[in-house]
Short mmCIF file of C-alpha atoms and ligand atoms in Angstrom, two decimals:
data_model
loop_
_atom_site.label_atom_id
_atom_site.label_comp_id
_atom_site.label_asym_id
_atom_site.label_seq_id
_atom_site.Cartn_x
_atom_site.Cartn_y
_atom_site.Cartn_z
CA MET A 1 -111.81 69.63 -56.05
CA ASP A 2 -114.97 71.11 -53.50
CA LYS A 3 -112.72 73.76 -53.38
CA PHE A 4 -113.17 76.13 -56.53
CA ASP A 5 -116.08 76.96 -58.55
CA LYS A 6 -116.87 74.46 -60.96
CA SER A 7 -119.37 75.82 -63.01
CA ILE A 8 -117.03 78.02 -65.06
CA TYR A 9 -115.11 74.91 -66.51
CA GLU A 10 -118.17 72.80 -66.73
CA ASP A 11 -117.82 73.56 -71.09
CA PHE A 12 -113.64 72.53 -70.96
CA VAL A 13 -114.76 69.32 -69.18
CA LYS A 14 -118.06 68.25 -71.27
CA GLU A 15 -115.91 68.69 -74.59
CA ASN A 16 -112.77 67.45 -73.49
CA TYR A 17 -113.62 64.76 -71.42
CA GLY A 18 -117.03 63.65 -71.19
CA SER A 19 -117.86 64.26 -67.59
CA TRP A 20 -116.08 65.16 -64.13
CA GLU A 21 -116.89 61.56 -63.71
CA GLU A 22 -114.85 60.79 -66.71
CA PHE A 23 -111.96 63.31 -66.75
CA LYS A 24 -111.62 61.72 -62.78
CA GLN A 25 -111.34 58.25 -64.35
CA TYR A 26 -108.96 59.31 -66.98
CA CYS A 27 -106.89 61.38 -64.19
CA VAL A 28 -106.78 58.11 -62.07
CA GLU A 29 -105.97 55.33 -65.05
CA LEU A 30 -103.22 58.21 -66.37
CA PRO A 31 -99.65 56.61 -65.69
CA LYS A 32 -98.44 58.93 -63.26
CA ILE A 33 -94.75 59.58 -61.27
CA GLU A 34 -94.70 61.36 -58.01
CA PHE A 35 -91.66 62.92 -56.77
CA HIS A 36 -92.66 64.77 -53.36
CA ALA A 37 -94.66 62.41 -51.17
CA HIS A 38 -93.77 63.23 -47.08
CA LEU A 39 -94.31 59.06 -45.85
CA ASN A 40 -95.72 60.92 -42.52
CA GLY A 41 -97.96 63.36 -44.42
CA SER A 42 -99.53 60.68 -47.01
CA ILE A 43 -100.75 58.61 -44.01
CA THR A 44 -104.80 58.58 -44.49
CA PRO A 45 -106.72 59.32 -41.34
CA LYS A 46 -108.27 55.74 -41.90
CA THR A 47 -105.00 54.40 -41.22
CA MET A 48 -104.18 56.47 -38.39
CA ASN A 49 -107.22 55.39 -36.91
CA GLU A 50 -106.65 51.72 -37.48
CA LEU A 51 -103.26 51.59 -35.92
CA ILE A 52 -104.70 53.15 -32.91
CA GLU A 53 -107.22 50.71 -32.80
CA GLN A 54 -104.72 47.68 -32.77
CA ARG A 55 -102.22 49.38 -30.18
CA LYS A 56 -104.79 50.98 -27.93
CA GLY A 57 -104.75 47.32 -25.79
CA LYS A 58 -101.16 47.79 -24.92
CA GLU A 59 -100.85 51.49 -24.98
CA PRO A 60 -104.17 53.36 -23.60
CA ASP A 61 -103.16 56.49 -23.93
CA LEU A 62 -103.45 56.38 -27.35
CA ALA A 63 -107.49 56.03 -27.34
CA GLY A 64 -106.99 60.02 -26.97
CA PHE A 65 -105.20 60.51 -30.19
CA ALA A 66 -108.08 58.68 -32.42
CA VAL A 67 -108.88 61.10 -35.53
CA LYS A 68 -112.51 61.61 -35.00
CA LYS A 69 -113.81 63.29 -38.23
CA LEU A 70 -112.61 62.70 -42.22
CA ILE A 71 -110.70 65.91 -43.21
CA GLN A 72 -113.66 68.74 -44.42
CA PRO A 73 -113.60 70.65 -47.51
CA ASN A 74 -113.44 73.77 -46.35
CA PHE A 75 -110.55 72.94 -43.69
CA GLN A 76 -107.37 75.29 -42.78
CA LEU A 77 -103.68 75.18 -41.62
CA GLU A 78 -104.87 74.94 -37.94
CA ASP A 79 -106.80 71.73 -37.87
CA PHE A 80 -104.02 69.53 -39.00
CA PHE A 81 -101.88 70.94 -36.05
CA PRO A 82 -103.71 67.70 -33.84
CA LEU A 83 -102.62 65.27 -36.80
CA PHE A 84 -99.68 65.58 -36.83
CA ASN A 85 -99.18 64.87 -32.75
CA THR A 86 -100.71 61.97 -34.11
CA VAL A 87 -99.04 61.08 -36.53
CA TYR A 88 -95.94 61.95 -34.62
CA ARG A 89 -96.99 59.13 -31.59
CA LEU A 90 -97.84 56.69 -34.04
CA THR A 91 -94.73 56.31 -35.89
CA ASP A 92 -92.62 55.68 -32.77
CA ASN A 93 -91.70 51.93 -33.35
CA THR A 94 -91.00 49.68 -36.74
CA GLU A 95 -94.13 47.87 -36.63
CA SER A 96 -96.69 51.03 -37.44
CA ILE A 97 -93.81 52.20 -39.81
CA GLU A 98 -93.93 48.95 -41.81
CA TYR A 99 -98.19 49.05 -41.53
CA ILE A 100 -97.89 52.81 -42.52
CA THR A 101 -95.48 52.21 -45.52
CA ARG A 102 -97.41 49.24 -47.02
CA ASN A 103 -100.82 51.47 -46.49
CA VAL A 104 -99.41 54.39 -48.76
CA LEU A 105 -97.84 52.98 -51.44
CA LYS A 106 -100.88 50.33 -51.90
CA GLU A 107 -103.05 53.83 -51.67
CA PHE A 108 -100.58 55.56 -54.63
CA ALA A 109 -100.55 52.06 -56.84
CA ALA A 110 -104.56 51.92 -56.63
CA ASP A 111 -104.35 55.49 -57.77
CA GLY A 112 -102.58 55.03 -60.90
CA VAL A 113 -99.01 55.83 -59.66
CA CYS A 114 -96.50 53.89 -61.62
CA TYR A 115 -93.42 55.29 -59.98
CA ILE A 116 -92.41 57.22 -56.57
CA GLU A 117 -89.72 58.47 -54.86
CA LEU A 118 -91.33 58.64 -51.37
CA ARG A 119 -89.04 60.90 -48.88
CA SER A 120 -89.11 60.36 -45.02
CA THR A 121 -86.80 61.35 -42.46
CA PRO A 122 -85.09 59.12 -40.63
CA ARG A 123 -86.39 59.16 -36.77
CA GLN A 124 -84.84 57.51 -33.95
CA ASN A 125 -86.59 56.37 -30.56
CA LEU A 126 -84.48 54.27 -28.60
CA GLU A 127 -86.49 53.59 -25.94
CA LYS A 128 -88.59 51.05 -28.38
CA GLY A 129 -85.76 50.28 -29.95
CA MET A 130 -85.28 52.28 -33.13
CA LYS A 131 -82.15 54.04 -34.80
CA LYS A 132 -82.32 56.06 -37.73
CA LYS A 133 -80.75 53.17 -40.13
CA ASN A 134 -83.31 50.71 -38.48
CA TYR A 135 -85.84 52.83 -39.48
CA ALA A 136 -84.61 52.99 -42.84
CA GLU A 137 -84.21 49.75 -43.18
CA THR A 138 -87.64 49.10 -42.01
CA LEU A 139 -88.55 51.02 -45.77
CA ILE A 140 -86.41 49.66 -47.58
CA SER A 141 -87.93 45.93 -46.73
CA VAL A 142 -91.39 47.00 -46.96
CA ILE A 143 -90.90 48.77 -50.77
CA ASN A 144 -88.37 45.23 -51.88
CA GLU A 145 -91.71 43.33 -50.83
CA ILE A 146 -94.01 46.21 -52.80
CA ASN A 147 -91.50 46.73 -55.62
CA LYS A 148 -91.90 42.69 -56.56
CA LYS A 149 -95.99 42.94 -56.57
CA ASN A 150 -95.07 45.29 -60.03
CA ASP A 151 -98.22 47.21 -59.32
CA ILE A 152 -96.22 50.86 -58.51
CA ILE A 153 -92.10 50.85 -58.73
CA VAL A 154 -91.01 52.67 -55.47
CA ARG A 155 -87.21 54.61 -54.73
CA LEU A 156 -86.24 56.28 -51.69
CA ILE A 157 -85.53 59.98 -50.84
CA LEU A 158 -83.87 60.68 -47.06
CA SER A 159 -84.93 63.68 -45.75
CA ILE A 160 -82.90 66.20 -43.68
CA ASP A 161 -84.80 68.94 -41.21
CA ARG A 162 -83.72 72.01 -42.15
CA LYS A 163 -83.29 72.43 -38.24
CA ALA A 164 -80.73 69.80 -38.21
CA SER A 165 -76.89 70.21 -36.75
CA LEU A 166 -74.72 70.27 -39.82
CA GLU A 167 -73.43 67.02 -38.01
CA GLU A 168 -77.03 64.97 -37.99
CA ALA A 169 -77.88 66.27 -41.58
CA MET A 170 -73.75 64.48 -42.48
CA GLU A 171 -75.22 61.49 -40.46
CA THR A 172 -78.20 61.45 -42.90
CA VAL A 173 -75.94 61.45 -46.00
CA ASN A 174 -73.42 58.81 -44.51
CA LEU A 175 -76.78 56.58 -44.33
CA ALA A 176 -78.34 57.27 -48.01
CA ILE A 177 -74.47 57.06 -49.17
CA GLU A 178 -74.22 53.32 -47.23
CA LEU A 179 -78.10 52.00 -48.08
CA LYS A 180 -77.51 53.45 -51.83
CA SER A 181 -76.44 50.12 -53.00
CA THR A 182 -79.60 48.49 -51.69
CA GLY A 183 -80.83 50.28 -55.16
CA ILE A 184 -83.90 51.59 -53.35
CA VAL A 185 -82.01 55.04 -51.79
CA VAL A 186 -81.35 57.54 -54.81
CA GLY A 187 -80.89 60.83 -52.82
CA VAL A 188 -81.43 63.36 -49.98
CA ASP A 189 -83.95 66.12 -49.26
CA MET A 190 -84.02 69.05 -47.29
CA CYS A 191 -87.48 70.19 -45.85
CA GLY A 192 -89.16 71.13 -42.59
CA ASN A 193 -90.39 74.33 -41.14
CA THR A 194 -88.99 77.01 -43.05
CA ASN A 195 -88.61 78.93 -39.52
CA GLY A 196 -85.62 76.23 -39.00
CA GLY A 197 -82.57 78.19 -39.89
CA GLU A 198 -80.24 79.04 -42.12
CA PHE A 199 -79.82 76.40 -45.22
CA LEU A 200 -75.81 77.93 -45.29
CA ARG A 201 -75.02 75.95 -41.73
CA ILE A 202 -76.10 72.33 -43.18
CA LYS A 203 -75.31 73.66 -46.70
CA PRO A 204 -72.57 70.85 -46.89
CA ALA A 205 -74.01 67.90 -46.15
CA PHE A 206 -75.63 68.51 -49.44
CA HIS A 207 -72.05 69.20 -51.56
CA TYR A 208 -70.97 66.18 -49.90
CA ALA A 209 -74.04 63.90 -50.95
CA LYS A 210 -73.29 65.07 -54.90
CA LYS A 211 -69.77 64.01 -54.45
CA ASN A 212 -71.09 60.68 -53.70
CA ASN A 213 -73.53 60.16 -56.44
CA LEU A 214 -76.53 60.92 -54.42
CA SER A 215 -79.29 63.04 -55.89
CA VAL A 216 -80.73 65.93 -54.62
CA THR A 217 -83.62 67.85 -53.84
CA LEU A 218 -84.33 70.70 -51.17
CA HIS A 219 -87.41 72.66 -50.28
CA VAL A 220 -87.00 75.96 -52.03
CA ALA A 221 -88.53 79.16 -51.63
CA GLU A 222 -91.79 78.28 -49.98
CA ILE A 223 -91.45 81.87 -48.61
CA PRO A 224 -90.64 85.17 -50.49
CA ASN A 225 -87.65 86.96 -49.09
CA CYS A 226 -85.59 84.23 -48.63
CA ARG A 227 -83.24 85.38 -51.41
CA GLU A 228 -79.86 84.22 -49.92
CA ASP A 229 -81.41 81.23 -48.81
CA ASN A 230 -81.88 80.38 -52.34
CA LEU A 231 -78.81 81.29 -53.77
CA ASN A 232 -77.23 78.95 -51.27
CA MET A 233 -79.58 75.70 -52.19
CA ILE A 234 -79.28 76.72 -56.00
CA GLU A 235 -75.54 76.42 -55.64
CA VAL A 236 -75.70 72.99 -54.64
CA SER A 237 -77.37 72.15 -57.80
CA PRO A 238 -79.88 70.28 -56.59
CA ASN A 239 -81.77 68.01 -59.20
CA ARG A 240 -84.85 68.99 -58.16
CA MET A 241 -86.24 71.74 -56.14
CA GLY A 242 -89.56 71.60 -54.19
CA HIS A 243 -92.71 74.38 -54.33
CA CYS A 244 -90.56 77.71 -55.33
CA THR A 245 -93.50 79.46 -55.10
CA PHE A 246 -91.37 82.46 -54.06
CA LEU A 247 -88.50 81.86 -56.83
CA GLU A 248 -87.15 84.85 -58.21
CA ASP A 249 -87.25 85.17 -62.20
CA ASP A 250 -82.88 84.79 -62.76
CA LEU A 251 -83.19 81.41 -60.72
CA LEU A 252 -86.35 80.16 -62.67
CA LYS A 253 -84.38 80.72 -65.45
CA TRP A 254 -81.27 78.72 -63.82
CA ALA A 255 -83.79 76.05 -63.54
CA LYS A 256 -85.18 75.60 -66.98
CA ASP A 257 -81.50 76.75 -68.30
CA ASN A 258 -80.17 73.82 -66.08
CA ASN A 259 -83.41 71.40 -66.80
CA VAL A 260 -83.70 71.13 -63.18
CA ALA A 261 -87.68 70.04 -62.31
CA ILE A 262 -89.61 71.81 -59.80
CA GLU A 263 -91.72 69.81 -57.60
CA THR A 264 -95.05 71.69 -58.25
CA CYS A 265 -97.89 70.82 -55.02
CA ILE A 266 -100.96 73.20 -56.14
CA THR A 267 -103.17 71.71 -53.21
CA SER A 268 -100.82 71.80 -50.11
CA ASN A 269 -100.19 75.37 -51.71
CA ILE A 270 -103.57 76.58 -51.79
CA ILE A 271 -104.06 75.31 -47.73
CA CYS A 272 -100.76 76.44 -46.57
CA ARG A 273 -101.72 79.74 -48.40
CA THR A 274 -98.50 80.27 -50.00
CA VAL A 275 -100.55 80.42 -53.49
CA LYS A 276 -103.82 82.76 -53.37
CA SER A 277 -106.14 80.63 -55.27
CA TYR A 278 -106.01 77.69 -58.25
CA ASP A 279 -105.84 80.37 -60.73
CA VAL A 280 -102.99 81.68 -59.95
CA HIS A 281 -100.92 79.38 -59.35
CA PRO A 282 -97.68 79.40 -60.89
CA CYS A 283 -97.63 75.66 -62.86
CA ILE A 284 -99.96 78.16 -65.31
CA GLU A 285 -96.87 80.13 -65.99
CA TYR A 286 -94.33 77.32 -65.57
CA MET A 287 -96.70 75.73 -68.93
CA LYS A 288 -96.53 78.63 -71.01
CA ASN A 289 -92.75 79.26 -70.36
CA ASP A 290 -91.59 75.47 -70.78
CA GLN A 291 -90.30 75.37 -66.98
CA PRO A 292 -89.26 72.29 -66.17
CA PHE A 293 -91.98 70.77 -63.55
CA THR A 294 -93.94 67.73 -62.16
CA ILE A 295 -97.13 67.82 -60.26
CA CYS A 296 -96.52 65.85 -56.73
CA THR A 297 -99.16 65.89 -53.65
CA ASP A 298 -96.65 66.56 -50.78
CA ASP A 299 -98.63 65.16 -47.88
CA LYS A 300 -101.96 63.29 -49.15
CA GLY A 301 -102.90 62.22 -46.25
CA ILE A 302 -103.44 65.47 -44.45
CA PHE A 303 -103.98 67.50 -47.50
CA ASN A 304 -107.21 64.92 -48.33
CA CYS A 305 -105.91 64.87 -51.95
CA ASP A 306 -104.32 62.20 -54.28
CA LEU A 307 -102.12 62.84 -57.30
CA SER A 308 -104.90 62.09 -59.79
CA ASP A 309 -106.93 65.43 -58.02
CA GLU A 310 -103.75 67.53 -58.95
CA TYR A 311 -103.49 66.17 -62.40
CA LEU A 312 -107.35 67.33 -62.54
CA ILE A 313 -106.91 70.59 -61.13
CA PHE A 314 -103.61 70.73 -63.01
CA GLY A 315 -105.45 69.85 -66.74
CA LEU A 316 -108.30 72.39 -65.58
CA ILE A 317 -106.70 74.93 -64.96
CA ASN A 318 -104.25 74.91 -67.96
CA LYS A 319 -107.15 73.56 -70.29
CA LEU A 320 -105.61 70.71 -70.93
CA ASN A 321 -106.99 68.02 -72.99
CA LYS A 322 -106.35 64.14 -72.37
CA LYS A 323 -102.90 64.31 -74.61
CA GLN A 324 -101.58 67.13 -73.29
CA LEU A 325 -102.20 66.28 -70.34
CA PHE A 326 -100.30 62.75 -70.72
CA GLU A 327 -97.28 64.75 -72.07
CA VAL A 328 -96.94 66.53 -69.27
CA SER A 329 -96.86 63.42 -67.07
CA LYS A 330 -94.73 61.20 -69.18
CA ARG A 331 -92.07 64.45 -68.86
CA ALA A 332 -91.36 63.95 -65.67
CA ILE A 333 -89.71 60.36 -66.84
CA SER A 334 -86.42 62.63 -67.64
CA TYR A 335 -86.57 63.67 -63.72
CA VAL A 336 -86.07 60.14 -62.18
CA MET A 337 -83.33 60.56 -60.09
CA ASP A 338 -82.81 57.05 -60.39
CA ASN A 339 -80.45 56.55 -63.65
CA ASP A 340 -80.63 53.03 -64.53
CA ILE A 341 -81.52 53.11 -68.34
CA LYS A 342 -83.72 49.65 -67.79
CA LEU A 343 -85.90 52.03 -65.42
CA LYS A 344 -86.34 54.57 -67.47
CA LYS A 345 -87.69 52.00 -70.57
CA GLN A 346 -89.88 50.29 -68.25
CA LEU A 347 -91.80 53.56 -67.75
CA GLU A 348 -91.36 54.44 -71.29
CA THR A 349 -92.89 50.90 -71.95
CA ILE A 350 -96.00 52.12 -69.48
CA TYR A 351 -96.36 55.56 -71.20
CA ASN A 352 -96.27 54.26 -74.51
CA ASN A 353 -98.80 51.36 -74.36
CA PHE A 354 -101.01 54.02 -72.37
CA SER A 355 -100.69 56.14 -74.92
CA LYS A 356 -101.50 53.67 -77.95
CA LYS A 357 -104.38 52.56 -76.13
CA ASN A 358 -105.98 55.92 -76.39
CA GLY A 359 -104.88 56.25 -80.08
CA PHE A 360 -102.70 59.11 -79.32
CA LEU A 361 -100.00 59.79 -82.13
CA ILE A 362 -96.42 59.21 -80.80
CA GLU A 363 -94.27 62.42 -81.97
CA LYS A 364 -91.02 61.78 -83.76
ZN1 ZN B 1 -92.96 69.15 -48.82
#
């Protein structure tokens, strides 16, 4: 939030929210739905350091992984690479994954997130007795424990790395099909480095997922000039699409016509330099064109942002008042992957209570 010129927004903030502090407070209290949060990227440096402290007695090499300084406001993408190594090292056994998942979900709840579809790529580490299924089951058990507390409602999306073989992708889809009966796993995702190869190779796995009633979200058009990949992805009819910063107009139209929401991750796009600055972020066009979209964090731990920050930035660059920002947030209910009617009613009640408390008129 310190990354752009606040002075030009002073009058707008004063008029609509009172002060910057009140604006942030409003964005925290606003019920929010998070659809695009990678577990590993959501771990804060604080949690990483706590885990290192807990484990370094038995694993002295871990001391070298300590995250020495908190992320600075003027960070660059290159500053994060050591963090990725730390995260990879720390997520190599089920006990650490439990600790991480619990912390990440508590942080989302404290930030006013009422519903989250967390995503994670099942990882295997046979040396420590962890199979992909154990990994997913560990997440599900923590999610069940958190759901019982009624602070936040959590569902899980299993991710498939773009560089996976078709066989590996099918293995994850089969795992998701098997675990769907828990009521926690709702869909599959394709993520990972955009250099990881053509989507075409693993496309059949996503057709298979849809055939088996799993929802699908894909990281789409994160880089320019990937038309063929984009077309192949659209052919799968994803339920939602991540980023889409370089999606062509005809495919944006397809998404609008089919009510497929774009999971927009503003801060992530700025730090990864796929968008030049906040004031030219494509979400401004989405607002103007009534494009279906939702606001998400992507990797809140790595990028040092919360969903409330993203709403604040979104409200600012689109000059939205309290009620307009509330309406953007509420619209996300229609893009939830879990089709349970009771769940949607529950979410509507949360939003309606907030609306009443703030004196917003309910539009018929
Ligand atoms: Zn992502």
